[in-house]
Structure formats: structure tokens, C-alpha cells
Amino acid sequence: MDRDIPSSVRKRRIRNRLAGFALFIIAVVAIVWVFPRLFEESISSEHLDIAVVDRGSIEISVSASGKLSPLIEEIVVSPIDSRIMEAYKYPGDTVKKGEALLKLELTSAETQYQQMLDKKEMKKSELIQADISLDNTIGELQMQRLITEKQVRQLKTDLEGERYLDSIGAGTPDKVRKAELNYEEARLQLQQLDQKILNEQKNADAEMRIRELELSVLEKELAEQSRLLNDARILSPRDAVLTFINRQIGAKVAQGTQLAVVSVPDCYKTEGELAGSYRDRLSIGVKAIIKIGDTEIPGTVTTVDPSVTDGVVRFTVIPDETDRPELKSGLSVDIHIRYGFRPDVLRLPNRNFFKYGKGVYTLWVIQDGKANERHVSCGESSFEYVEVVDGLHEGDRVILSDMERFTGKGTIRIRQKR
């Protein structure tokens, strides 16, 4: 015989069924909602470099690499063939103008200098002897001329006497002709002596001039040898820092060999290289930024090579402040050459994503907790910003981190950092 089920039991059974049904619905929802997410691509926001597209101006620039070097640098070379005897300084030492750096072996050079001094004295003595000899020769000729001139006067008087005697009948025509012949012969001898004296004087002047020139050349050679000897005492050409010195004692050095390099401290320039395709964007006077880590130092392009070598063009930038403490000789730096200006454009910060200049890049735009893959056209750039030509809008939040591993995924979930 059936018995009635108490109402409390029926209610409990109904509650149990409802609870089971609810658990089933929750399980189904959980499976539908959670299970796909277990296999969905995601990335934590704390690892992302996120920037917002804004509107503003861009100072267009092109990037180059460079290296810092002393602005003022002098190379000290060997003026003669010699050997290094002593070295007084080390690289990095601060030196004063005129301070000795090296000592070269000068025995042969000093001997040569002394021989040249002796030769100079000999040339002076030869010049004096030649002057005396030429004076004697000309003096003798002038004495002969004086005698011949007196003879000419006497023969002229004799001729006039014979002509007078012949006119009064006391002489003969033969005597007159003989007197005329003697006079004419003496007169020609006098003319000959005059020409000889003139020629001897010219010869004497020419010979003296030659000897004086020989002496002058020797004196110039002597002065040059003296200068070489003085330069061979290797001294610092200015107050500076010694950046290089050859300290190989006993080593032979040829004339023109580099012995030392000095540079003015705390005064630098940047020697840069830029791809040859950007040659038209370089010119003297263009402004530039020298970037050392996070430090930005403004500068100016001062020299540009006229030709492109091995695909690069070389140029020099001098910082506006050459004594900045960040500047160190030999330090590699980034250089940004400014060559244009774009006002009121969409822009993104210039980060690692912008590797190849103008073109289309794959970027990820964050919206509603997801990042959507988007192709973005980029234009001009500065070292701070990249121009956005197409594909983004003002206010878009864009991931600038390296997302290459997600290329082609279309959408990825952004996990918020806790």
C-alpha cells in the first residue's frame, strides 16, 4: 500500500534537481567560455610598449652612425731618419707646449750640420778670394788703359805736329801717314781695352753673383738642417693630452714616420657615416643631434665628403657644446641629421619597430582588451617621431614592441597585469 511522500522530502528533491541543473548549466557555460581561451593567443600588458597616436609636428631627420674624436689633433712626425733613444711620456699624459716627448739619435745629423757650417766658411773665403782676384785683374786692365790712353794722346800730338810741318814744307807726306797709322792703332787698342774692361767687369759680376747664390743656397740648406735638428728634439706643439707615442726604444724611424699624437682636451667632433642614398640630404650648416644613450647634444654639420665611397658618405658634426662631460674620444654615437619639417601630422614615437624607413609596417591596435593586427603606412621620421600616413587614427593605442611572432594571428588577447 502506497504512502504519501512528505512535502519536505519532495521540496528537498526538487532543490537537488534544480541545483544539479544549475551546475550543469554553469559547467556548459564554463566549457563554452573558458575552454576556447585556453588555446587563444594572449600576451601580458606589462611586457608591452604601448603608445597613443597623436597629432603634432615632425622635424624630419635621417639617422647615421658616428664616432667621437678630438676636434683639434696634431701628429708629430720624425723630421729625419733616426732611432728612438729615450721616451719621456706615456699615452694619456697632459703635456705643455715645448715639453720633450722623445729623444732621437742625432749624431749623424749633427755631424752633417757641422760639415755644412765648415763648407759655409769655405764658401765665404772663396767669395773673398774671387773678389780680390777679380779686382786685381780689372785693376791691371785699367792701368793698361791709362798707359794706352796717354800713348794715344802723345801720338795724336805727334800727328798734329807732322801735319803742321808738312803744311809749311818742313815735313813729308810719308811721315804724316805713318803718324796717322800709329795714332789709329793706339786708338783701337784703347777701344779694345775699354771693351775688355767692360767684359771683365760683367764676368766678375756674374761670377760673384754665382758664388753669392751658392753661399745663399748653402745658408738655406744650413737653416733647414738646423730646423730639422731642432724638430728632431721631439717636443709637444701645444698644451694638450698625449693620445699616442712610440715608446719602442732603439726602433729605427724613417723621415715622416708618426711618433706622437696630441689633442686638445675636452674638445670633440663627431665623424659620421651615412648611406650614400641620403647624400642629397647632407649639406654644410645642417643641424644635427648627437645621441649618447638618453643624452641629446645639438650640433652642426661642418664638412661633407663630395663623393660616396663603398656605399657611404662621410661627414663631420661639431657639437654646439664641445666640452660636454658625456663626450669621450672613441665613443660610438647615433647622429640624427635634420633636413625638413612637417606640421600637423599623425605620429607615433620612433621606436624599434621603425627599421626600414618609409613603408608599410604590421602593427597591433588595442581595443576592448584585444590587439588587432593592422597594416600601417609610415612616412617621414625624426629621431623622436614617425609620421603615420594611413592605417591609424588619432587616439589609437598601438603596441610598439616586437610582435613578429604573432604575425598572421589577426587578433590576440591582452592580459592585464595584476
Tab-separated table of C-alpha atoms in Angstrom, residues 87-299:
chain	number	residue	atom	x	y	z
A	87	ALA	CA	110.778	58.290	-24.325
A	88	TYR	CA	109.719	60.745	-21.651
A	89	LYS	CA	105.911	60.497	-21.715
A	90	TYR	CA	103.065	57.971	-21.811
A	91	PRO	CA	99.713	57.996	-23.637
A	92	GLY	CA	97.169	59.931	-21.581
A	93	ASP	CA	99.747	62.309	-20.088
A	94	THR	CA	98.971	66.024	-20.115
A	95	VAL	CA	101.811	67.928	-21.780
A	96	LYS	CA	102.767	71.589	-22.101
A	97	LYS	CA	103.843	73.324	-25.287
A	98	GLY	CA	107.576	72.772	-25.837
A	99	GLU	CA	107.781	69.857	-23.385
A	100	ALA	CA	110.028	66.997	-24.541
A	101	LEU	CA	108.274	63.802	-25.631
A	102	LEU	CA	111.063	61.724	-27.207
A	103	LYS	CA	114.778	61.838	-27.848
A	104	LEU	CA	116.111	60.756	-31.236
A	105	GLU	CA	119.649	59.732	-32.162
A	106	LEU	CA	121.139	62.890	-33.745
A	107	THR	CA	124.867	62.142	-34.115
A	108	SER	CA	124.871	61.798	-37.907
A	109	ALA	CA	122.561	64.795	-38.348
A	110	GLU	CA	124.739	66.961	-36.084
A	111	THR	CA	127.885	65.839	-37.944
A	112	GLN	CA	126.255	66.750	-41.247
A	113	TYR	CA	125.260	70.123	-39.799
A	114	GLN	CA	128.843	70.793	-38.663
A	115	GLN	CA	130.180	69.842	-42.112
A	116	MET	CA	127.750	72.270	-43.679
A	117	LEU	CA	128.966	75.001	-41.303
A	118	ASP	CA	132.567	74.324	-42.402
A	119	LYS	CA	131.507	74.379	-46.046
A	120	LYS	CA	129.815	77.713	-45.491
A	121	GLU	CA	133.029	79.204	-44.112
A	122	MET	CA	134.935	77.829	-47.109
A	123	LYS	CA	132.421	79.398	-49.476
A	124	LYS	CA	132.813	82.727	-47.713
A	125	SER	CA	136.620	82.519	-48.068
A	126	GLU	CA	136.320	81.565	-51.756
A	127	LEU	CA	133.990	84.514	-52.283
A	128	ILE	CA	136.529	86.899	-50.733
A	129	GLN	CA	139.381	85.393	-52.796
A	130	ALA	CA	137.393	85.628	-56.010
A	131	ASP	CA	136.527	89.245	-55.255
A	132	ILE	CA	140.211	90.114	-54.701
A	133	SER	CA	141.327	88.216	-57.830
A	134	LEU	CA	138.706	89.905	-59.999
A	135	ASP	CA	139.585	93.307	-58.552
A	136	ASN	CA	143.291	92.695	-59.396
A	137	THR	CA	142.508	91.642	-62.955
A	138	ILE	CA	140.306	94.674	-63.584
A	139	GLY	CA	142.858	96.928	-61.862
A	140	GLU	CA	145.627	95.706	-64.209
A	141	LEU	CA	143.443	96.302	-67.245
A	142	GLN	CA	142.558	99.775	-66.047
A	143	MET	CA	146.276	100.514	-65.566
A	144	GLN	CA	146.976	99.315	-69.123
A	145	ARG	CA	144.187	101.536	-70.369
A	146	LEU	CA	145.633	104.527	-68.562
A	147	ILE	CA	149.019	103.919	-70.206
A	148	THR	CA	147.449	103.343	-73.614
A	149	GLU	CA	145.324	106.474	-73.240
A	150	LYS	CA	148.466	108.545	-72.614
A	151	GLN	CA	150.104	106.949	-75.643
A	152	VAL	CA	147.084	107.854	-77.752
A	153	ARG	CA	147.328	111.473	-76.614
A	154	GLN	CA	151.032	111.543	-77.417
A	155	LEU	CA	150.533	110.008	-80.870
A	156	LYS	CA	147.742	112.459	-81.571
A	157	THR	CA	150.131	115.320	-80.714
A	158	ASP	CA	152.796	113.788	-82.967
A	159	LEU	CA	150.281	113.535	-85.809
A	160	GLU	CA	149.265	117.157	-85.449
A	161	GLY	CA	152.976	118.166	-85.466
A	162	GLU	CA	153.718	116.193	-88.645
A	163	ARG	CA	150.693	117.730	-90.335
A	164	TYR	CA	151.891	121.198	-89.409
A	165	LEU	CA	155.427	120.529	-90.663
A	166	ASP	CA	154.018	119.128	-93.880
A	167	SER	CA	151.897	122.248	-94.336
A	168	ILE	CA	154.967	124.551	-94.134
A	169	GLY	CA	157.089	122.245	-96.294
A	170	ALA	CA	159.318	121.003	-93.494
A	171	GLY	CA	157.816	117.521	-93.390
A	172	THR	CA	156.828	114.785	-95.816
A	173	PRO	CA	153.509	113.023	-96.566
A	174	ASP	CA	155.079	109.701	-95.617
A	175	LYS	CA	155.732	110.917	-92.086
A	176	VAL	CA	152.190	112.202	-91.839
A	177	ARG	CA	150.734	108.830	-92.960
A	178	LYS	CA	152.986	106.966	-90.504
A	179	ALA	CA	151.893	109.246	-87.664
A	180	GLU	CA	148.247	108.713	-88.622
A	181	LEU	CA	148.750	104.923	-88.674
A	182	ASN	CA	150.414	104.935	-85.247
A	183	TYR	CA	147.653	107.103	-83.780
A	184	GLU	CA	144.853	104.983	-85.233
A	185	GLU	CA	146.459	101.763	-83.971
A	186	ALA	CA	146.804	103.157	-80.445
A	187	ARG	CA	143.211	104.441	-80.503
A	188	LEU	CA	141.908	100.987	-81.483
A	189	GLN	CA	143.981	99.404	-78.717
A	190	LEU	CA	142.364	101.836	-76.265
A	191	GLN	CA	138.887	100.861	-77.504
A	192	GLN	CA	139.827	97.203	-77.218
A	193	LEU	CA	140.967	97.733	-73.623
A	194	ASP	CA	137.701	99.561	-72.819
A	195	GLN	CA	135.674	96.614	-74.158
A	196	LYS	CA	137.884	94.128	-72.327
A	197	ILE	CA	137.476	96.007	-69.058
A	198	LEU	CA	133.693	96.109	-69.595
A	199	ASN	CA	133.583	92.350	-70.330
A	200	GLU	CA	135.789	91.551	-67.353
A	201	GLN	CA	133.526	93.639	-65.142
A	202	LYS	CA	130.462	91.739	-66.392
A	203	ASN	CA	132.231	88.425	-65.912
A	204	ALA	CA	133.293	89.472	-62.434
A	205	ASP	CA	129.734	90.490	-61.530
A	206	ALA	CA	128.366	87.197	-62.893
A	207	GLU	CA	130.963	85.106	-61.084
A	208	MET	CA	130.386	86.959	-57.844
A	209	ARG	CA	126.644	86.529	-58.255
A	210	ILE	CA	127.078	82.773	-58.790
A	211	ARG	CA	129.261	82.467	-55.713
A	212	GLU	CA	126.817	84.535	-53.665
A	213	LEU	CA	123.942	82.312	-54.838
A	214	GLU	CA	125.922	79.189	-53.929
A	215	LEU	CA	126.524	80.666	-50.492
A	216	SER	CA	122.853	81.636	-50.196
A	217	VAL	CA	121.728	78.110	-51.148
A	218	LEU	CA	124.141	76.648	-48.626
A	219	GLU	CA	122.854	79.011	-45.932
A	220	LYS	CA	119.267	77.933	-46.685
A	221	GLU	CA	120.296	74.273	-46.512
A	222	LEU	CA	122.057	75.038	-43.258
A	223	ALA	CA	118.946	76.756	-41.892
A	224	GLU	CA	116.817	73.768	-42.947
A	225	GLN	CA	119.256	71.359	-41.319
A	226	SER	CA	119.179	73.498	-38.182
A	227	ARG	CA	115.368	73.382	-38.229
A	228	LEU	CA	115.424	69.607	-38.683
A	229	LEU	CA	117.806	69.277	-35.757
A	230	ASN	CA	115.554	71.458	-33.656
A	231	ASP	CA	112.459	69.474	-34.704
A	232	ALA	CA	114.309	66.236	-34.017
A	233	ARG	CA	114.165	67.197	-30.382
A	234	ILE	CA	110.594	65.901	-30.294
A	235	LEU	CA	108.564	68.465	-28.356
A	236	SER	CA	104.854	68.943	-27.794
A	237	PRO	CA	103.498	71.513	-30.302
A	238	ARG	CA	100.831	72.761	-27.856
A	239	ASP	CA	99.243	72.341	-24.435
A	240	ALA	CA	97.387	69.075	-24.944
A	241	VAL	CA	96.803	65.454	-23.978
A	242	LEU	CA	99.146	62.840	-25.429
A	243	THR	CA	96.933	60.251	-27.155
A	244	PHE	CA	99.741	58.252	-28.812
A	245	ILE	CA	103.526	57.957	-28.518
A	246	ASN	CA	106.003	55.488	-29.978
A	247	ARG	CA	107.931	54.164	-26.991
A	248	GLN	CA	109.914	51.448	-28.825
A	249	ILE	CA	113.405	52.366	-27.637
A	250	GLY	CA	116.025	51.634	-30.297
A	251	ALA	CA	113.479	51.345	-33.106
A	252	LYS	CA	114.504	52.888	-36.411
A	253	VAL	CA	112.186	55.591	-37.718
A	254	ALA	CA	112.186	56.969	-41.242
A	255	GLN	CA	111.603	60.607	-42.081
A	256	GLY	CA	107.856	61.291	-41.894
A	257	THR	CA	107.099	58.399	-39.512
A	258	GLN	CA	104.405	59.190	-36.923
A	259	LEU	CA	105.959	59.457	-33.473
A	260	ALA	CA	103.217	61.002	-31.350
A	261	VAL	CA	99.696	62.428	-31.475
A	262	VAL	CA	98.443	65.192	-29.190
A	263	SER	CA	94.895	66.509	-28.903
A	264	VAL	CA	93.228	69.415	-27.161
A	265	PRO	CA	91.316	68.005	-24.155
A	266	ASP	CA	87.552	68.421	-23.693
A	267	CYS	CA	87.026	69.491	-27.283
A	268	TYR	CA	85.495	66.951	-29.679
A	269	LYS	CA	83.909	66.395	-33.080
A	270	THR	CA	81.838	63.532	-34.491
A	271	GLU	CA	82.913	61.775	-37.666
A	272	GLY	CA	79.840	60.087	-39.141
A	273	GLU	CA	78.832	57.770	-41.966
A	274	LEU	CA	75.517	57.816	-43.805
A	275	ALA	CA	74.135	55.601	-46.574
A	276	GLY	CA	75.007	57.107	-49.941
A	277	SER	CA	71.339	57.198	-50.961
A	278	TYR	CA	70.849	60.013	-48.441
A	279	ARG	CA	73.710	62.138	-49.825
A	280	ASP	CA	71.307	64.845	-51.062
A	281	ARG	CA	70.070	65.378	-47.506
A	282	LEU	CA	73.515	66.328	-46.232
A	283	SER	CA	74.943	69.814	-46.552
A	284	ILE	CA	77.211	72.068	-44.543
A	285	GLY	CA	75.310	74.002	-41.898
A	286	VAL	CA	72.502	71.432	-41.442
A	287	LYS	CA	71.530	70.914	-37.814
A	288	ALA	CA	72.018	67.541	-36.173
A	289	ILE	CA	71.502	65.755	-32.865
A	290	ILE	CA	74.259	63.634	-31.330
A	291	LYS	CA	72.656	60.983	-29.155
A	292	ILE	CA	74.652	59.305	-26.391
A	293	GLY	CA	72.342	56.955	-24.504
A	294	ASP	CA	69.482	59.195	-23.344
A	295	THR	CA	71.560	62.367	-23.725
A	296	GLU	CA	70.918	64.566	-26.767
A	297	ILE	CA	73.548	67.123	-27.783
A	298	PRO	CA	72.761	69.546	-30.637
A	299	GLY	CA	75.401	70.124	-33.294
